[in-house]
Short mmCIF file of C-alpha atoms and ligand atoms in Angstrom, two decimals:
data_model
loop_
_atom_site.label_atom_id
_atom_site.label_comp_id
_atom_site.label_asym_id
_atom_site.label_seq_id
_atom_site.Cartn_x
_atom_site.Cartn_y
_atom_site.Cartn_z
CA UNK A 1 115.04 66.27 86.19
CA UNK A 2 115.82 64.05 83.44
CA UNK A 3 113.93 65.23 79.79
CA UNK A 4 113.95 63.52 76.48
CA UNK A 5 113.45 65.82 73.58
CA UNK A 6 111.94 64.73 70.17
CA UNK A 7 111.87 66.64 67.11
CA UNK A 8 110.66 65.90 63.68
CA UNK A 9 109.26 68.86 62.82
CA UNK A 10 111.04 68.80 59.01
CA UNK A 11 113.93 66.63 57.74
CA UNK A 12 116.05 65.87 60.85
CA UNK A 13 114.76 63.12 63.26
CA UNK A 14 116.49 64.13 66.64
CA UNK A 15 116.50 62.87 69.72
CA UNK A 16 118.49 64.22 72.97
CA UNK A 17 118.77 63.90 76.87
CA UNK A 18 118.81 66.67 79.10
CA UNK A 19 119.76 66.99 82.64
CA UNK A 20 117.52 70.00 84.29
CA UNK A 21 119.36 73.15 81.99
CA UNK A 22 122.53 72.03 83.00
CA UNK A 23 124.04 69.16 80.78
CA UNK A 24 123.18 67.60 77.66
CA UNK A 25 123.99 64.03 78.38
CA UNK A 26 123.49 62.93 74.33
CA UNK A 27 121.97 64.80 71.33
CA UNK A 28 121.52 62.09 68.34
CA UNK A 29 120.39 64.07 64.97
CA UNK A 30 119.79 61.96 61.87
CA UNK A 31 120.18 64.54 59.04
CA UNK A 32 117.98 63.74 55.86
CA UNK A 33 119.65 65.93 53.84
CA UNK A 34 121.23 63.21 51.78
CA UNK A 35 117.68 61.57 50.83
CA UNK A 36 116.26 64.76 49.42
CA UNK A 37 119.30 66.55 47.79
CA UNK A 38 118.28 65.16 44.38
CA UNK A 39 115.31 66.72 44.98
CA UNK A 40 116.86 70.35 45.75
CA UNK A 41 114.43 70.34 48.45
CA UNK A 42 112.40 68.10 51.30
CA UNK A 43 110.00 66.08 49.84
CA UNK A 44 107.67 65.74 52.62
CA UNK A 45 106.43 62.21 51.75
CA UNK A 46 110.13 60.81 51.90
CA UNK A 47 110.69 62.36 55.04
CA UNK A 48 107.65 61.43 56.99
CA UNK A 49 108.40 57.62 55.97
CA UNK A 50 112.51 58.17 56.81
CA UNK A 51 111.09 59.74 59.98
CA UNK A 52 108.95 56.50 61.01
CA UNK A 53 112.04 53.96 60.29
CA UNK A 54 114.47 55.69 62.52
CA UNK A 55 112.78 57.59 65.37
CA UNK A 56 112.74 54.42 67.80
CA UNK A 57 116.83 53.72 66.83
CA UNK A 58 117.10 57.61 67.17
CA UNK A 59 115.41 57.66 70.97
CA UNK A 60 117.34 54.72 71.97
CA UNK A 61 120.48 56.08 71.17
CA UNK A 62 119.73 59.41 72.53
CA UNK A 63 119.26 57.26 76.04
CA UNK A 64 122.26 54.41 75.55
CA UNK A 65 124.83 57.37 74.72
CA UNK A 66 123.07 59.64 78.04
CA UNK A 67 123.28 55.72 79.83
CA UNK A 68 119.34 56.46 80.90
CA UNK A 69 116.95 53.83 80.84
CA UNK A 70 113.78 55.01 79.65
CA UNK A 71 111.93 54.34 82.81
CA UNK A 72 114.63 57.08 84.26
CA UNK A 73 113.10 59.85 82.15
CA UNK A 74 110.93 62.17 84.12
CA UNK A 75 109.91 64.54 81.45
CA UNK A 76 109.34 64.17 77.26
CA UNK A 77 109.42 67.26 75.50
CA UNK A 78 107.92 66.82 71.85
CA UNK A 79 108.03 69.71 68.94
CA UNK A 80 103.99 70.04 67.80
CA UNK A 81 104.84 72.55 65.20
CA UNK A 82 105.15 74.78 62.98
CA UNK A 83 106.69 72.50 60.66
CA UNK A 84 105.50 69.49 58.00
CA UNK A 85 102.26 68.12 59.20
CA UNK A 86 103.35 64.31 58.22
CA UNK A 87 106.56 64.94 59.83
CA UNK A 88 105.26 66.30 63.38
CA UNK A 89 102.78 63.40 63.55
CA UNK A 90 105.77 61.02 63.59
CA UNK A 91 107.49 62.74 66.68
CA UNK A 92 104.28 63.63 68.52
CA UNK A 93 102.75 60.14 67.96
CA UNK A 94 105.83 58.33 69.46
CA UNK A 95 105.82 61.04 72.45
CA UNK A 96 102.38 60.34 73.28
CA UNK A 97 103.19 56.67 73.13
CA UNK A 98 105.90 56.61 75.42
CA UNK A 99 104.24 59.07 77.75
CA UNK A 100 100.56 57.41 78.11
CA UNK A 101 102.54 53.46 78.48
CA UNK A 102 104.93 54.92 80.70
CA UNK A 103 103.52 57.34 82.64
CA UNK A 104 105.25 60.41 82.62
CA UNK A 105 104.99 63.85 82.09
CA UNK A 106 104.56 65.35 78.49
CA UNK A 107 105.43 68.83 77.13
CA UNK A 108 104.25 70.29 73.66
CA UNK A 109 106.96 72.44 72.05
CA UNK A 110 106.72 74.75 69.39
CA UNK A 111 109.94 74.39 67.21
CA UNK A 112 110.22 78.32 67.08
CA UNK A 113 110.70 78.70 71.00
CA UNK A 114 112.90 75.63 70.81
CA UNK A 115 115.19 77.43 68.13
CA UNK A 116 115.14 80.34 70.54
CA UNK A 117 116.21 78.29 73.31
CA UNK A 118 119.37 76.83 71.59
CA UNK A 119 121.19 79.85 72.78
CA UNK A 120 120.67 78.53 76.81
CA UNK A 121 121.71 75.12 76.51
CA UNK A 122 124.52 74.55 79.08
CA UNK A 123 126.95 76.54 79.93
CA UNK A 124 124.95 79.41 79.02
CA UNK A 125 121.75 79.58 81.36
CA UNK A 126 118.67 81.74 80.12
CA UNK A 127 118.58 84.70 83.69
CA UNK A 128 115.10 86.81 84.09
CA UNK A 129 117.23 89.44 83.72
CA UNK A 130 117.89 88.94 79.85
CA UNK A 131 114.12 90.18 78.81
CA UNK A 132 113.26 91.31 77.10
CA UNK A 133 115.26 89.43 74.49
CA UNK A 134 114.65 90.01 70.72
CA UNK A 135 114.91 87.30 68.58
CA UNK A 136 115.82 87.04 65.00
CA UNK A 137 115.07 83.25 64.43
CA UNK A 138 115.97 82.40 60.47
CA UNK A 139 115.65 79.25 59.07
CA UNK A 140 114.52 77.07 56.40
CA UNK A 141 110.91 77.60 57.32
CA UNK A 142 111.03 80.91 59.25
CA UNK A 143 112.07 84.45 59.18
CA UNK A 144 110.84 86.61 62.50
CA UNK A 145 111.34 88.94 64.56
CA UNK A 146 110.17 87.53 68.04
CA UNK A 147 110.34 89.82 71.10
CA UNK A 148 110.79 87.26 74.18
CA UNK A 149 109.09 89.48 76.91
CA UNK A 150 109.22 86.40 79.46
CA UNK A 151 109.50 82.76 79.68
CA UNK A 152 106.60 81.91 77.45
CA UNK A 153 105.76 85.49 76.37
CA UNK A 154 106.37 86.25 72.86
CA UNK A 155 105.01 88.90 70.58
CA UNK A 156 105.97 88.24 66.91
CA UNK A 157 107.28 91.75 65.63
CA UNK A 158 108.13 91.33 62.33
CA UNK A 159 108.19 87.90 59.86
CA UNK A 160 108.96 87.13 55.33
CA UNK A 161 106.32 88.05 53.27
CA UNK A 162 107.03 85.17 51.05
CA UNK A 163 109.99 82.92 51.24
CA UNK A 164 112.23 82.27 54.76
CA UNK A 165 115.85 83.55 54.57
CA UNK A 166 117.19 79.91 54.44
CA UNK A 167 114.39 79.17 51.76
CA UNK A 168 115.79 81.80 49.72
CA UNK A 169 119.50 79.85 49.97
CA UNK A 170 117.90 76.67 49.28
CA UNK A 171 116.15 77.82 46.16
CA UNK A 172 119.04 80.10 44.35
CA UNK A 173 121.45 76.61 45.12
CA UNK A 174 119.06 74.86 43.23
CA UNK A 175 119.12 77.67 40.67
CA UNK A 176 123.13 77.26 40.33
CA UNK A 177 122.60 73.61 41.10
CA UNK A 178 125.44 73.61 43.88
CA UNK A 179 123.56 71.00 45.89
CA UNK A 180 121.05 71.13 49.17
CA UNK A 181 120.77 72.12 51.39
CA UNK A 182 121.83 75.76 49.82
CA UNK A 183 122.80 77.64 53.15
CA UNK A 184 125.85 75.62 53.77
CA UNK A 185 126.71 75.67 50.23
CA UNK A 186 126.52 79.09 49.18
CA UNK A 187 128.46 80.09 52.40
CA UNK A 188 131.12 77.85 51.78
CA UNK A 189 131.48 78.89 47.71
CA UNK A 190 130.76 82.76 49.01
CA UNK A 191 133.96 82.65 51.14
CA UNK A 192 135.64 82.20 47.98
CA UNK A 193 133.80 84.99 45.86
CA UNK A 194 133.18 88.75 45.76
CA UNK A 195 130.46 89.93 47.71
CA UNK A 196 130.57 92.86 44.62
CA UNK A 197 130.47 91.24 41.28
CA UNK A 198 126.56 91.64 41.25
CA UNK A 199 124.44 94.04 42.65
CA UNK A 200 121.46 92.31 44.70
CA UNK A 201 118.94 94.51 45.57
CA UNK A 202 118.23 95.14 49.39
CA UNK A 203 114.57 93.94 49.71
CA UNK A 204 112.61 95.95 52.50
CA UNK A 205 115.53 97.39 53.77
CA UNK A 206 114.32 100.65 54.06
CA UNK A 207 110.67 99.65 54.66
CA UNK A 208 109.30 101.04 58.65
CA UNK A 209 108.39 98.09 59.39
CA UNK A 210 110.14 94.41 60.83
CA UNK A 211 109.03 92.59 57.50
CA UNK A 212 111.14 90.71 55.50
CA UNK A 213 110.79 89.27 51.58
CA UNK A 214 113.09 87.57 49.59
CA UNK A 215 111.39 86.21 46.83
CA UNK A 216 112.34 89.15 44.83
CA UNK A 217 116.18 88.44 45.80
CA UNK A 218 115.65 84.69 44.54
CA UNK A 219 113.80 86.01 41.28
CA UNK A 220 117.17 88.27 40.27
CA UNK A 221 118.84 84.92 40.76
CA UNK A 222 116.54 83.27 38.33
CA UNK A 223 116.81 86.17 35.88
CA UNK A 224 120.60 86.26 35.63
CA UNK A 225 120.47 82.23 35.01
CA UNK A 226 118.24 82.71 32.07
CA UNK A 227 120.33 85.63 30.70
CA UNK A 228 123.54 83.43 30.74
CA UNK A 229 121.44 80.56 29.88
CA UNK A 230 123.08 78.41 33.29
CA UNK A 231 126.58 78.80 32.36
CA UNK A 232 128.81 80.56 34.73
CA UNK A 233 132.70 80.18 35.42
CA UNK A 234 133.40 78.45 38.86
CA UNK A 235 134.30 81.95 39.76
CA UNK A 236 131.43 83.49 38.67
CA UNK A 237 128.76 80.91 41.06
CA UNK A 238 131.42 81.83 44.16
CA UNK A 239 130.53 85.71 43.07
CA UNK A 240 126.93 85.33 42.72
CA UNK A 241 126.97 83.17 46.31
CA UNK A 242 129.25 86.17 47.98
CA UNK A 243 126.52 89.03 46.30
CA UNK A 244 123.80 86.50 47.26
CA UNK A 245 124.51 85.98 50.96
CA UNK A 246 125.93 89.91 51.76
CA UNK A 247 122.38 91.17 50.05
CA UNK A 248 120.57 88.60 52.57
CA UNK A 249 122.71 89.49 55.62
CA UNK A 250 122.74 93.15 55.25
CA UNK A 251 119.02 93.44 55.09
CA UNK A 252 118.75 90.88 58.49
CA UNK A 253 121.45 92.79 60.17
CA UNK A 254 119.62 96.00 59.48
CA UNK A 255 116.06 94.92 60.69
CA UNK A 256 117.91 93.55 63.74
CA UNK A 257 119.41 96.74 64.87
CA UNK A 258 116.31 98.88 63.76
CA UNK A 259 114.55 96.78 65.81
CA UNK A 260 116.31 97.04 68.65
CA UNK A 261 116.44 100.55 68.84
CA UNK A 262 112.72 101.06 68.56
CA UNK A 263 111.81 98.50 71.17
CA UNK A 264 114.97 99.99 73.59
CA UNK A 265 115.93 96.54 74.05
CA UNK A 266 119.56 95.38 75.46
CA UNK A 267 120.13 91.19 74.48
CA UNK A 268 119.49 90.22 71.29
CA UNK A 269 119.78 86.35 69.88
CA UNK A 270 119.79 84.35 67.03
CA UNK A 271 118.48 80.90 66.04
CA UNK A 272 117.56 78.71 63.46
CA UNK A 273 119.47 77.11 60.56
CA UNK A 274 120.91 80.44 59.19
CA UNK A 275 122.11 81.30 62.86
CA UNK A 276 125.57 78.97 61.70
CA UNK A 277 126.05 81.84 58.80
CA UNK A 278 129.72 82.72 59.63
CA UNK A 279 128.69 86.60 58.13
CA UNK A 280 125.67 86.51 59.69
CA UNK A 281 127.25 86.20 63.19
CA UNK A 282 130.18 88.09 62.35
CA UNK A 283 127.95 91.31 60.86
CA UNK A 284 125.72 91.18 63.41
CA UNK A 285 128.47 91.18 66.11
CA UNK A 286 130.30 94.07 64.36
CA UNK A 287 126.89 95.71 64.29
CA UNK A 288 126.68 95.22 67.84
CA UNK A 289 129.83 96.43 68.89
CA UNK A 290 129.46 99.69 66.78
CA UNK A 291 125.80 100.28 68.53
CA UNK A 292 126.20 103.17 71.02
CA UNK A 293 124.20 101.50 73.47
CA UNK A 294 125.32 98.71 75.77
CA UNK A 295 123.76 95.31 73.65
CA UNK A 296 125.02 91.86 74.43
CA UNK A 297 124.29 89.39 71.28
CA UNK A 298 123.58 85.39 72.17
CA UNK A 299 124.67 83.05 69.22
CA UNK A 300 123.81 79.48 69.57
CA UNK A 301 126.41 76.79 69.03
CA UNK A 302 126.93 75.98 65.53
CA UNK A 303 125.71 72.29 66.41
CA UNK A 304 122.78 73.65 67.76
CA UNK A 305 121.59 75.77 64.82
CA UNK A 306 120.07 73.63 62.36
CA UNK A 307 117.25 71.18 63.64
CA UNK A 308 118.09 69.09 66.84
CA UNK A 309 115.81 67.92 70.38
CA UNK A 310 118.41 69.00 72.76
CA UNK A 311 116.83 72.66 71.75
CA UNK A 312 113.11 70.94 72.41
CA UNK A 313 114.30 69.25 75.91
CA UNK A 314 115.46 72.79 77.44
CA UNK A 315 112.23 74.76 76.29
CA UNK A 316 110.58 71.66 78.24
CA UNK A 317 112.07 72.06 81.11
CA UNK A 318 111.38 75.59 81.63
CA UNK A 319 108.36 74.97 80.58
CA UNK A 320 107.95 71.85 83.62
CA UNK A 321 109.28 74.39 85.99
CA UNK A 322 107.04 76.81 85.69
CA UNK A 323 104.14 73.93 85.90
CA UNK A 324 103.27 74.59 81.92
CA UNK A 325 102.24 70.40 81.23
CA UNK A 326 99.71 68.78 78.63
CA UNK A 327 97.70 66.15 78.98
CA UNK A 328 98.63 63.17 76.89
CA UNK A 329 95.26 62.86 74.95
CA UNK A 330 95.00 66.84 74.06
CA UNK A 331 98.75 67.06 72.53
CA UNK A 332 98.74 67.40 68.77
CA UNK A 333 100.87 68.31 65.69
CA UNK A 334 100.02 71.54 64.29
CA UNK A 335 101.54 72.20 61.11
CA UNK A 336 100.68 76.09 61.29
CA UNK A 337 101.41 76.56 65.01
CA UNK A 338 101.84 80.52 66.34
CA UNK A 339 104.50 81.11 68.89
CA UNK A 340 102.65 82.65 71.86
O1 KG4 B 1 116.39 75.29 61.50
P1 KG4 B 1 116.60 74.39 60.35
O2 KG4 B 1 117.48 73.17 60.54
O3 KG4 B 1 115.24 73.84 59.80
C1 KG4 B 1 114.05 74.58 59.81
O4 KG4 B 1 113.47 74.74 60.90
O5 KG4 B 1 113.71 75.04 58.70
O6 KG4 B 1 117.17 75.30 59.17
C2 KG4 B 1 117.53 74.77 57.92
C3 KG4 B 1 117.86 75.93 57.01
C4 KG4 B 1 118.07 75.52 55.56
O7 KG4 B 1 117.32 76.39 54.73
C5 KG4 B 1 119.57 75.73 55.35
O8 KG4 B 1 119.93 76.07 54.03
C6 KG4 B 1 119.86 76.85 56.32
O9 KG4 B 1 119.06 76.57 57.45
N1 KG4 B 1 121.28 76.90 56.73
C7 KG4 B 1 122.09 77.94 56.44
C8 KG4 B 1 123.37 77.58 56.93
N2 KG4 B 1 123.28 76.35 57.52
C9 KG4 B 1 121.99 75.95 57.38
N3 KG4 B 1 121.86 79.10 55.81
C10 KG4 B 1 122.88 79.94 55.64
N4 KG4 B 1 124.15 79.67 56.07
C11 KG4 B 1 124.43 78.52 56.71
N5 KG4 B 1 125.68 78.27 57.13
ZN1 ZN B 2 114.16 74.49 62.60
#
């Protein structure tokens, strides 16, 4: 089966070919990230119009580089949310397009199962025997806890309060104005910095239950700006980004294992933007290895962290195996889709 994902859920316009869950034959992501840096954020306006100018040169290039001609496609696999309502429009739209004039098959996808997914793309198949899976997917939009109980089964365990753990990167970057989009940033800069110099609190670390917030975190941020009035040493923003991301990580590694525990459960993965945290990965794998029960931990590629459709195409095809379909006319974006 050959499946074309779409996604344009936020800032990336992405489009990918899949064969079955076996190979990726091309995976084409247009990155906004340039057009709404000055903004220290995505503006969705801007991105709903970049979205509209590229997804066409996006699709075909997904199928040139995968040497498919459209007509070849058996399956299109489109994200219908959560995400930016002007943005999901664009993807779904063009979907619905292609599938009504051509004929074919069309999938819905919501972008949280896709994230969830980008641990299985090829070589690393998604067995029956990995539920249940818990899933910590983290991104610009997102923190939850998902518990994947089967294919297309999930029970949402835990989620923020307030801002998503790559939110909370974004906005303190903007605070230090080191650029956007923050996660990538503040890693880099925290590699270079003491994860000491400033003590972040630990927001619902100790809390029972699988919630996150980290507006609070964010707020600290803010308050040590205003104290120092914006001006820091170079050194100084590298501390603040090392304090900044271990405060994040520990409480995410913590819910993660907590969670684990109480639910008895043996595979564990990660997704979403934040999944390509270097100390995210590496804590949680240390965290792993230290457990006293037998857990095996599924990172995605790094590639395949952030925003892309070879992510959408896989969740499509399980989802065409298992007979899942929509009908052209009922698909539509939802900006406030729930997973399940
Ligand atoms: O999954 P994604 O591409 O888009 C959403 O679905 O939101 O995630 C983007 C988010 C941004 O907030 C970005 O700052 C964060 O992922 N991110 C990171 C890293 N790379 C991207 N956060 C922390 N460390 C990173 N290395
Ligand atoms: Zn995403």
């Amino acid at each position: 089966m050959l499946i074309l994902g779409i996604e344009t859920s936020c800032d990336e316009t992405a489009g990918a070919v899949l064969k079955d869950n076996e190979k990726i034959l091309s995976s084409i992501i247009f990155s906004q990230n340039k057009l709404h840096s000055p903004y220290g954020g995505v503006v969705p306006e801007v991105a709903a119009r970049k979205h509209i100018e590229i997804i066409i040169p996006v699709i075909s290039e997904a199928l040139s580089k995968a040497k498919i001609d459209l007509k070849e496609i058996d399956l299109i696999a489109v994200t219908t949310g959560p995400g930016l309502i002007t943005s999901l429009m664009i993807g779904v739209d063009t979907a619905k397009a292609l599938a009504f004039s051509l004929k074919k098959p069309i999938v819905g996808i919501n972008h949280l199962e896709a994230h969830i997914y980008s641990n299985f793309l090829p070589p690393q198949e998604l067995k029956k025997e990995f539920f249940p899976l818990l899933c910590l997917v983290v991104s610009g939009g997102h923190t939850e806890l998902v518990l994947m109980r089967n294919f297309n089964d999930y029970k949402n365990i835990g989620g923020t309060r307030d801002d998503a753990a790559g939110e909370s990167f974004d906005k303190v970057a903007k605070l230090l104005k080191i650029g956007y989009p923050g996660g990538p940033i503040i890693s880099k800069l925290a590699d270079l910095g003491n994860s000491k110099a400033f003590a972040f609190p630990r927001p619902m670390i100790k809390s029972e239950d699988f919630d996150f917030s980290f507006s609070g975190l964010k707020t600290d941020v803010l308050r040590l700006v205003k104290k120092r009035k914006g001006r820091f040493s170079d050194q100084e923003i590298k501390n603040i980004c090392a304090s900044f991301q271990a405060a994040v990580v520990d409480v995410l590694v913590t819910k993660v294992i907590k969670a684990a525990q109480k639910y008895k459960i043996k595979n564990i993965a990660l997704a979403g933007g934040v999944a390509a945290n270097k100390l995210l990965r590496k804590r949680l794998k240390e965290a792993l290895d230290k457990s006293v029960s037998d857990l095996r931990l599924f990172l995605p590629q790094l590639e395949f962290c952030t925003d892309n459709a070879a992510m959408v195409a896989l969740a499509g095809y399980y989802r065409a195996k298992r007979n899942e379909l929509d009908q052209v006319f009922k698909i539509k974006a939802e900006a406030n889709l729930d997973l399940g």
